[in-house]
Tab-separated table of C-alpha atoms and ligand atoms in Angstrom:
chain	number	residue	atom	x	y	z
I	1	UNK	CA	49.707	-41.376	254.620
I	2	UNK	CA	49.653	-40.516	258.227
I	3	UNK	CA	51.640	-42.494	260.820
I	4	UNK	CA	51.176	-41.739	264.275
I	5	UNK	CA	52.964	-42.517	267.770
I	6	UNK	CA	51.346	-42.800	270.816
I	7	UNK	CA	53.228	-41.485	274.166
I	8	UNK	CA	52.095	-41.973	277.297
I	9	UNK	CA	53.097	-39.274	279.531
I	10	UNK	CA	51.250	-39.728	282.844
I	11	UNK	CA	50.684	-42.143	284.760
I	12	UNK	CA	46.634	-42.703	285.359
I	13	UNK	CA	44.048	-43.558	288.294
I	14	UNK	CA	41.353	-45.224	287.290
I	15	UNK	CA	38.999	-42.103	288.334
I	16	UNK	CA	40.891	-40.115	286.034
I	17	UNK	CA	39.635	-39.287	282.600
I	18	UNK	CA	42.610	-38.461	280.335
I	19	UNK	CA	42.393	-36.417	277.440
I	20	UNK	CA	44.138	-36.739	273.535
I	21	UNK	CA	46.471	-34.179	272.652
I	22	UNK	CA	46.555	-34.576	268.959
I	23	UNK	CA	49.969	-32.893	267.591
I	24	UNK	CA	49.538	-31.576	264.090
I	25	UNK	CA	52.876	-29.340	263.956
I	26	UNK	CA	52.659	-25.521	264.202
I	27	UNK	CA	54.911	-23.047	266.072
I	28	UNK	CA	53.789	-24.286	269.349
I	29	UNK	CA	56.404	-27.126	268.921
I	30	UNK	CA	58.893	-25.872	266.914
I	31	UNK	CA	62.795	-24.965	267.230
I	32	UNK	CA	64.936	-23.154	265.829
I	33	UNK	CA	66.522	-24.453	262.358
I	34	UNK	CA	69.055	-23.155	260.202
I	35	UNK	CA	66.151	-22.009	258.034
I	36	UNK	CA	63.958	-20.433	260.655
I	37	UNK	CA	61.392	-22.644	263.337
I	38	UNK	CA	60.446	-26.070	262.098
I	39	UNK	CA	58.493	-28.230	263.836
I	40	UNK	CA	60.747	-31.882	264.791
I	41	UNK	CA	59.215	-35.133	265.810
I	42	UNK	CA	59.126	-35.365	269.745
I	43	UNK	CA	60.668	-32.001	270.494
I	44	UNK	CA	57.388	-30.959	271.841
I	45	UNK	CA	57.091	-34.305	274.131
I	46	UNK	CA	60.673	-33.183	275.445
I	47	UNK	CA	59.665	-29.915	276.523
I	48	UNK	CA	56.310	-30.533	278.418
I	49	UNK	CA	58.614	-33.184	280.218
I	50	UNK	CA	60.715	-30.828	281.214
I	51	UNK	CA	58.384	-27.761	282.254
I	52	UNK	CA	57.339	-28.216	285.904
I	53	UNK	CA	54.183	-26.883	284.898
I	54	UNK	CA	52.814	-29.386	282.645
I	55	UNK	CA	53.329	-32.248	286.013
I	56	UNK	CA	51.832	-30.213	288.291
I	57	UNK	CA	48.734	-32.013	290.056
I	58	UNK	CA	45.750	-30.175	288.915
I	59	UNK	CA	46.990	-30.637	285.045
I	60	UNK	CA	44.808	-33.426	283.762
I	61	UNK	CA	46.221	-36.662	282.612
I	62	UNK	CA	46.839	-36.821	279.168
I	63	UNK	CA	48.496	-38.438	275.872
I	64	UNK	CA	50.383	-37.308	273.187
I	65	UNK	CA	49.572	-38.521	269.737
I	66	UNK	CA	52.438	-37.130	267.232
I	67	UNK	CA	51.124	-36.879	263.340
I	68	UNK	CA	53.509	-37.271	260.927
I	69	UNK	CA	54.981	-35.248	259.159
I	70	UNK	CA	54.617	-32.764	262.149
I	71	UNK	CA	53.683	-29.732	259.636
I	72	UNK	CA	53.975	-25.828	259.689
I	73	UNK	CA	50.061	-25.533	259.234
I	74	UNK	CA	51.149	-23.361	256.052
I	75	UNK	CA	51.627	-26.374	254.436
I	76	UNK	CA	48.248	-27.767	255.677
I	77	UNK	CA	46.138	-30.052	253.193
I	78	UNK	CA	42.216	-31.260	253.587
I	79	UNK	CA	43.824	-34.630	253.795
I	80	UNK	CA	45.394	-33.968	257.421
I	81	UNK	CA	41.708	-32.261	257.925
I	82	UNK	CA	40.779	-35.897	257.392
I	83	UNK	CA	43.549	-37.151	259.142
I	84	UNK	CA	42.962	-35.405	262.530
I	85	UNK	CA	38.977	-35.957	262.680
I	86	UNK	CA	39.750	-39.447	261.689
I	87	UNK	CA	42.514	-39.516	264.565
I	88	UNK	CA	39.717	-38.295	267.252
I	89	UNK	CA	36.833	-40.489	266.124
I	90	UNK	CA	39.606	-43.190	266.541
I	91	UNK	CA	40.203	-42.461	269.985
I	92	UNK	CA	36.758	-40.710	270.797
I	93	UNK	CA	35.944	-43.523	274.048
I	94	UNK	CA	38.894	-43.680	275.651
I	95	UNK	CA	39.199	-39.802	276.448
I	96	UNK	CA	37.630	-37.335	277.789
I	97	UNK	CA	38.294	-34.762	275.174
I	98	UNK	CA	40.637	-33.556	273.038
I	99	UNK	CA	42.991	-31.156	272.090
I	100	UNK	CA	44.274	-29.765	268.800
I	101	UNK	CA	47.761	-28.415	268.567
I	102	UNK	CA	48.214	-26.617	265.181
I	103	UNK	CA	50.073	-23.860	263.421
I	104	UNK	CA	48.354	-20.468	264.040
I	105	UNK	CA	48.373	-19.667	259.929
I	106	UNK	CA	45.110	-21.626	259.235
I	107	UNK	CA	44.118	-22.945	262.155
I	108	UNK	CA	41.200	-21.257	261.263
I	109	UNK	CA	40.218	-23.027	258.405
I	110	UNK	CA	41.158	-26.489	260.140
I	111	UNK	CA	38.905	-25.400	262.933
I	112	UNK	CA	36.214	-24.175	260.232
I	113	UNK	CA	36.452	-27.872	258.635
I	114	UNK	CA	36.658	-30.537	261.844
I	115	UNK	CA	33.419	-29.630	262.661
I	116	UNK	CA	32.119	-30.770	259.514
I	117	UNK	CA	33.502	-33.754	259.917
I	118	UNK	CA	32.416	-34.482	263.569
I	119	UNK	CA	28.794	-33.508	263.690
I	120	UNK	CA	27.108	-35.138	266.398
I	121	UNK	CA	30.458	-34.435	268.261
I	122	UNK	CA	29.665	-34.435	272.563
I	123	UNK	CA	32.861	-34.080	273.547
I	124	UNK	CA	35.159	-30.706	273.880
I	125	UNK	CA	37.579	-30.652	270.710
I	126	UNK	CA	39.909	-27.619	271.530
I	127	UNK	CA	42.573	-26.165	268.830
I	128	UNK	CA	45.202	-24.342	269.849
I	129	UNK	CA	48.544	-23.209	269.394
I	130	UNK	CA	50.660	-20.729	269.858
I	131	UNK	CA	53.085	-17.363	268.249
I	132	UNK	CA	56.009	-18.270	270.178
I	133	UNK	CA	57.558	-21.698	270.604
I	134	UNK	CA	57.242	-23.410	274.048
I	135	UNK	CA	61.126	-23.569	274.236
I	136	UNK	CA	61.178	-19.651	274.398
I	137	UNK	CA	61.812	-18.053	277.872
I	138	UNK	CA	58.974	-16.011	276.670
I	139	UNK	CA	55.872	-17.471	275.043
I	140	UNK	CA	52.118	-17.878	275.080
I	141	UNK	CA	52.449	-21.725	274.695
I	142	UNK	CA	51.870	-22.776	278.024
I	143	UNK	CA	49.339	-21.001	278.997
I	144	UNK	CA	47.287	-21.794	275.439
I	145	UNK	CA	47.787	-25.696	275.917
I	146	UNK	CA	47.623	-25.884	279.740
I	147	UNK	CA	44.047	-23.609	279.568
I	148	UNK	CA	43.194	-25.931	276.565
I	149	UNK	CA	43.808	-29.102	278.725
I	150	UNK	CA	41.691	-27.528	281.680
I	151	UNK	CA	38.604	-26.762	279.765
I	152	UNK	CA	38.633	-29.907	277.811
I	153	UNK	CA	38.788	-31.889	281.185
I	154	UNK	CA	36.426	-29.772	282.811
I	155	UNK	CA	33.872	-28.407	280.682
I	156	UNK	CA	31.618	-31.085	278.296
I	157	UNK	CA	31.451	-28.415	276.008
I	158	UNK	CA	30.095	-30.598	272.611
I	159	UNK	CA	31.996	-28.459	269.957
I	160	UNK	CA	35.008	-27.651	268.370
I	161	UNK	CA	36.274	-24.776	269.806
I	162	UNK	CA	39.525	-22.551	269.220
I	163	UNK	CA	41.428	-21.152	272.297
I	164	UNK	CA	43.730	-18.562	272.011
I	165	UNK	CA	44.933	-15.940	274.138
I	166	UNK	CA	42.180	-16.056	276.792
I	167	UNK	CA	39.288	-16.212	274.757
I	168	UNK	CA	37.254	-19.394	273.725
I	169	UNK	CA	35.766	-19.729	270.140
I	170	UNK	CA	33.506	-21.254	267.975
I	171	UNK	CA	35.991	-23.149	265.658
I	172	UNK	CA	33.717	-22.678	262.852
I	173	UNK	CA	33.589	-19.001	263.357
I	174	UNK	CA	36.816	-17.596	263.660
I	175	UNK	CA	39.514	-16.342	261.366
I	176	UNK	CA	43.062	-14.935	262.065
I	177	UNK	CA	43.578	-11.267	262.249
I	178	UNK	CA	46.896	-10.250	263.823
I	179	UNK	CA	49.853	-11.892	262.634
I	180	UNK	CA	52.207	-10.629	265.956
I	181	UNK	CA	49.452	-10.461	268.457
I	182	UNK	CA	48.887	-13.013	271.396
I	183	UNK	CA	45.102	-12.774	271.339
I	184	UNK	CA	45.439	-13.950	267.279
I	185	UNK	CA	42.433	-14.981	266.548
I	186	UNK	CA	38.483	-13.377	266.599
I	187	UNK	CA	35.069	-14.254	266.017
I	188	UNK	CA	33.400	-11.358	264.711
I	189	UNK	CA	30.468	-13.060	263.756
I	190	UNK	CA	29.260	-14.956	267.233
I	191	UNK	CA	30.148	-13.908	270.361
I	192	UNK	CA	32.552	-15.997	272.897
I	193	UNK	CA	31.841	-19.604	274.338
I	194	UNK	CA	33.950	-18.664	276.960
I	195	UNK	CA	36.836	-16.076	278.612
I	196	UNK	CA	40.022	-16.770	280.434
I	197	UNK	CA	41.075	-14.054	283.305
I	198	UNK	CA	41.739	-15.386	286.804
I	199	UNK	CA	38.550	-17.510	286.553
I	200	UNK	CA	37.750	-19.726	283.442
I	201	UNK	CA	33.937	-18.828	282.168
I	202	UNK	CA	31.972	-20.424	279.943
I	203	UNK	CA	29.206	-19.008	278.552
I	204	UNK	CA	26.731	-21.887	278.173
I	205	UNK	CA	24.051	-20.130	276.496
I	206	UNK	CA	26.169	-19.788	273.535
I	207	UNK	CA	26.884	-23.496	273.389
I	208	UNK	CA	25.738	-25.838	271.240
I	209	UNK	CA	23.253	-28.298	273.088
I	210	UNK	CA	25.026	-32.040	273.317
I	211	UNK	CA	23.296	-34.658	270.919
I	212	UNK	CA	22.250	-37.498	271.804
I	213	UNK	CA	24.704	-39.989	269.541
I	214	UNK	CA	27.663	-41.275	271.576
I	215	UNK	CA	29.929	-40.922	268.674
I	216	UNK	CA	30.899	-38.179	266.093
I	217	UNK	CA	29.573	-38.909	262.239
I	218	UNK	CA	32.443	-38.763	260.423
I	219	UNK	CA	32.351	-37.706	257.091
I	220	UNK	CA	35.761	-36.949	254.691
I	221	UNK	CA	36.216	-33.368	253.214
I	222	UNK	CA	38.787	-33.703	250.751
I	223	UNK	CA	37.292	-34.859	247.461
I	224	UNK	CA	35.933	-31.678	245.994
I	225	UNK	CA	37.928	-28.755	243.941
I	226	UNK	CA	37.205	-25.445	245.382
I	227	UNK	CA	38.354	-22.035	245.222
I	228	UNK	CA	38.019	-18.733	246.963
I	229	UNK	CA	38.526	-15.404	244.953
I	230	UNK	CA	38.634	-11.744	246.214
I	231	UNK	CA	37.133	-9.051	244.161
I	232	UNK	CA	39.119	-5.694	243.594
I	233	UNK	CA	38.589	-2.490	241.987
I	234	UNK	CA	39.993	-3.463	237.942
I	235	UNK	CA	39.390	-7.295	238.055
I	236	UNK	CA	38.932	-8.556	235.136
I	237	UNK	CA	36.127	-11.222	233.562
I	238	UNK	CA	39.223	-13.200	232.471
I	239	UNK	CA	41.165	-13.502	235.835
I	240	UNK	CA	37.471	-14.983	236.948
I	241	UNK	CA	36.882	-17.012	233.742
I	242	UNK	CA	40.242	-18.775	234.160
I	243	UNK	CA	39.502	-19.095	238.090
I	244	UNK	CA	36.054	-20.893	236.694
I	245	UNK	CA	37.655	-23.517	234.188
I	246	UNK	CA	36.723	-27.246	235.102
I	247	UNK	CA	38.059	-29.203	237.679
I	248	UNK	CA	36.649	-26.264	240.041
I	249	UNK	CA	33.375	-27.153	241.747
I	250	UNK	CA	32.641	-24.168	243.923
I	251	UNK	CA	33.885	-21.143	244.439
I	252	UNK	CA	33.824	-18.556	247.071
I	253	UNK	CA	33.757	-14.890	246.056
I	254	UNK	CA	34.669	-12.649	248.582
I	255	UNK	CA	32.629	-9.101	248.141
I	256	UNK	CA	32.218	-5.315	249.002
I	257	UNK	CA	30.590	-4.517	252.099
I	258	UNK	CA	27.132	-6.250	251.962
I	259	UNK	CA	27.499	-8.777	249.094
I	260	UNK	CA	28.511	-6.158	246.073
I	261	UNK	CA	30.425	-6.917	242.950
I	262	UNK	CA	31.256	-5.070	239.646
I	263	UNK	CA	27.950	-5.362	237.893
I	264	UNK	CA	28.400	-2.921	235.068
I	265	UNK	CA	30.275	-5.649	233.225
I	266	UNK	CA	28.287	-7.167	231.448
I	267	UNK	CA	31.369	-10.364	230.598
I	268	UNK	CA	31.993	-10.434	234.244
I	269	UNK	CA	28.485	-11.118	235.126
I	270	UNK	CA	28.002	-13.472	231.600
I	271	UNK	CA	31.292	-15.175	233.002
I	272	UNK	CA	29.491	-15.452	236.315
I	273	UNK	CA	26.349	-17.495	234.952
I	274	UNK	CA	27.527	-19.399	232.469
I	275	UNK	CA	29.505	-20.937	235.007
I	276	UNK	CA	26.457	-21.349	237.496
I	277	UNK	CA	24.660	-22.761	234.519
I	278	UNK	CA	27.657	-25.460	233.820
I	279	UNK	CA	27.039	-26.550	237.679
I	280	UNK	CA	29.889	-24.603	240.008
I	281	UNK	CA	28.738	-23.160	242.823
I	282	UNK	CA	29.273	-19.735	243.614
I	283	UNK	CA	28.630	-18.279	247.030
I	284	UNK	CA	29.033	-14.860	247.814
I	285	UNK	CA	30.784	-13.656	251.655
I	286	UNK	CA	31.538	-10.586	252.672
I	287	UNK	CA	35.418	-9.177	252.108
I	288	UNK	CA	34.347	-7.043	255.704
I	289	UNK	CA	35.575	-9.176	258.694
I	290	UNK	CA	32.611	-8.394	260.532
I	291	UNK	CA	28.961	-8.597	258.962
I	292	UNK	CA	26.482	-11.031	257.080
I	293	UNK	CA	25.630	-10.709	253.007
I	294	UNK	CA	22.523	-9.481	252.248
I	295	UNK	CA	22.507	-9.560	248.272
I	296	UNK	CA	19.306	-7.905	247.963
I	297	UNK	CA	20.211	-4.312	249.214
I	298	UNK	CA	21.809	-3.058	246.123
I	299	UNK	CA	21.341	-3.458	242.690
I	300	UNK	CA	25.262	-4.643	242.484
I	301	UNK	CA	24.604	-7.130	244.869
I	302	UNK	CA	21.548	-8.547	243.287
I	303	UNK	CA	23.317	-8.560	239.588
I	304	UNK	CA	25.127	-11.057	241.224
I	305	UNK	CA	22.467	-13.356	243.113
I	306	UNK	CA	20.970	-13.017	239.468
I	307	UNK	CA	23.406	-14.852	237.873
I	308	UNK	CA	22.952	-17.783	240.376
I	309	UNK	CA	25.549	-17.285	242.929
I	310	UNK	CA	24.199	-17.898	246.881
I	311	UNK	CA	24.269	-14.967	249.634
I	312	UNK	CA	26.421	-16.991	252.044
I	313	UNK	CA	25.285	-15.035	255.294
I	314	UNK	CA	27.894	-14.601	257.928
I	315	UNK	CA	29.810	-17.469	257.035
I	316	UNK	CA	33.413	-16.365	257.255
I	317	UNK	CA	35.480	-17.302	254.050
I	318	UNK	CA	36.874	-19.986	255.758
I	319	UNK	CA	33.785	-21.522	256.819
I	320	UNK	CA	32.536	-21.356	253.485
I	321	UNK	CA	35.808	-23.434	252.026
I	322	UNK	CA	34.961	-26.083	254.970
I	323	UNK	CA	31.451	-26.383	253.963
I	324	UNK	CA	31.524	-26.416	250.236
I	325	UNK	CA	34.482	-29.534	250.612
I	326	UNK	CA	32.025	-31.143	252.922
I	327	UNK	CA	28.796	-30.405	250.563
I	328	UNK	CA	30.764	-31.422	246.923
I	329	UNK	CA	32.936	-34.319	249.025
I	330	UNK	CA	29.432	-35.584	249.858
I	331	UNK	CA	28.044	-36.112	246.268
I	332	UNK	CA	25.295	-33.601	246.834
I	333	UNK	CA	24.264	-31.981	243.211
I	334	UNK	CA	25.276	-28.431	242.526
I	335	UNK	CA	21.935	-27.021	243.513
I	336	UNK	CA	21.473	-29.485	246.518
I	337	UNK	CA	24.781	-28.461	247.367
I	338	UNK	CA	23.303	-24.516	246.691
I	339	UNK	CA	20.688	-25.193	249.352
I	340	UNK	CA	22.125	-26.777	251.934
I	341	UNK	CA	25.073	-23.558	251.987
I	342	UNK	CA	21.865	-22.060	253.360
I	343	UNK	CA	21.352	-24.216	256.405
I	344	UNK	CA	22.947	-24.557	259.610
I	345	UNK	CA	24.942	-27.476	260.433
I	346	UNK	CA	27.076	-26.719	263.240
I	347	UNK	CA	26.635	-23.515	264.278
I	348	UNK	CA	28.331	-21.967	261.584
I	349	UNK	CA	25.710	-19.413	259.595
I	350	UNK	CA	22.957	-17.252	261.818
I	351	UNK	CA	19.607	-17.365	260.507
R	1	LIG	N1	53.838	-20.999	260.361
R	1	LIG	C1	53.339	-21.417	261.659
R	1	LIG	C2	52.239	-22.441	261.413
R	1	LIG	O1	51.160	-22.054	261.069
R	1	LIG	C3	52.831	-20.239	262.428
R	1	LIG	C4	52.319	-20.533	263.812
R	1	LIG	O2	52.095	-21.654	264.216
R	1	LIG	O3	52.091	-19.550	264.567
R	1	LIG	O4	52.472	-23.626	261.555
């Protein structure tokens, strides 16, 4: 179960519009333990107080809500997926938007699933977080949160987006690609919502258009079982047959290049539909961080869309987790569920 405390940190006008910083854990937060950084309930709260930065004027007003257990996002479960839409649809009136603050090791996927969760968002949702603690001399913490805080008071920007290291992303797009680097994260597949130099620029074009609902649709993610496997020169149809055994649902196999897998064995691909035929769901993305599936360019590609696995675009792996919990959570069939991997629902798959 989730507790959560409330902190008021500013004092408002009524003009104002504040916005929710919903803390989740992640590096951003942490200190130094005897067993490396650890995230520790209102050690966060402490620092913002006592950066002169964070009370400067033209930083909006806004509220801290703590989640607990404050987490290292490596120990991230759909349940606190469900726990921090569930926090925002809360809150979603009284603020103007909100922001995320998460570990950096899958704030991806979190990003890939609150969207899910929130369709028919109109309010800015920004994750962010950080590779070095805010209580380091030097860090990329402040300027991730305090940019996060500006464009979620400024901009109506009806998505969940990522920020990180002056670029603003499509949650539901990105994935993490340098462990070290400042500028972690990338969205190979769709091109920025916005960029961060000495201006702040959104690119509206690329923007979702607001909805007309006044409130997010919210809509659990966690009651599914669902995998994600990477192919490799030598796997064998047993590694996958054991990957396939019942609870699973749906499974995500992550090809070669355009959508390619090992189709001179023959188990492997018997493996393959037998378990399409027992109802999982297989869908097929790319291994390539860039690039869409296309299953129909090569004859090892369509062995596999033969045996009833789905071409899953340019849905990034993590996108395709998100989706598939949000499909199977739903109670959609196995070949409902096989359609609707087809179709956009928040700007996650080009057509
Ligand atoms: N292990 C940390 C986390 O994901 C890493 C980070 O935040 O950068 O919570």
């Amino acid at each position: 179960m989730i507790c959560t405390t409330l902190c008021d940190n500013v004092l408002m006008t009524a003009q104002q519009k504040k916005i929710l910083i919903v803390y989740s854990g992640g590096t951003i937060g942490m200190r130094q333990g005897p067993q490396g950084y650890q995230p520790e309930t209102g050690y966060l709260q402490a620092q913002m107080a006592s950066i002169p930065a964070f009370q400067h004027p033209d930083v909006p007003p806004y509220e801290i809500l703590e989640l607990q257990p404050l987490l290292d996002s490596a120990n991230m479960h759909p349940d606190r997926w469900w726990g921090l839409a569930q926090a925002i649809a809360r809150h979603y009136t009284d603020y103007q938007g909100f922001v995320v603050l998460h570990g950096t090791d899958t704030m991806a996927y979190t990003s890939s699933a609150l969207p899910f969760m929130l369709q028919g968002l109109n309010k800015p949702v920004i994750v962010t977080g950080s590779q070095i603690p805010l209580c380091e001399l030097r860090n990329d913490a402040q300027e991730n949160l305090i940019t996060s805080l500006l464009i979620a008071a400024r901009y109506p920007i009806p998505e969940v987006c990522l920020y990180f290291g002056g670029r603003l992303m499509r949650g539901c797009r990105t994935l993490k690609l340098d462990a070290q680097g400042f500028q972690a994260f990338a969205s190979p597949n769709y091109p920025l919502l916005g960029q961060v130099g000495i201006d702040i620029d959104i690119f509206w074009e690329r923007i979702r258009p607001a909805r007309p609902e006044s409130r997010p649709r919210l809509q659990p993610l966690h009651h599914a079982t669902v995998g994600a496997l990477r192919l490799f020169p030598g796997i064998s149809a047993s590694v996958l047959e054991n990957m396939l055994q019942p609870p699973l649902q749906g499974l995500v196999i992550e090809s070669y290049g355009v959508g390619n897998g090992p189709a001179n064995d023959p188990v492997f691909l018997r493996v393959l539909r037998q378990a399409s035929q027992r109802g999982v769901v297989l869908i097929n993305c790319t291994q390539c961080v860039k690039g869409s599936v296309d299953q129909q360019g090569y004859a090892t590609g369509q062995a596999l869309a033969e045996t009833g696995v789905v071409a899953g675009g340019d849905l990034t792996t993590e996108a395709a987790l998100a989706k598939l919990y949000y499909l199977l959570s739903a109670g959609y069939t196995p070949d409902e569920t096989r359609r609707l991997l087809r179709e956009d629902f928040c700007g996650e798959i080009s057509h």
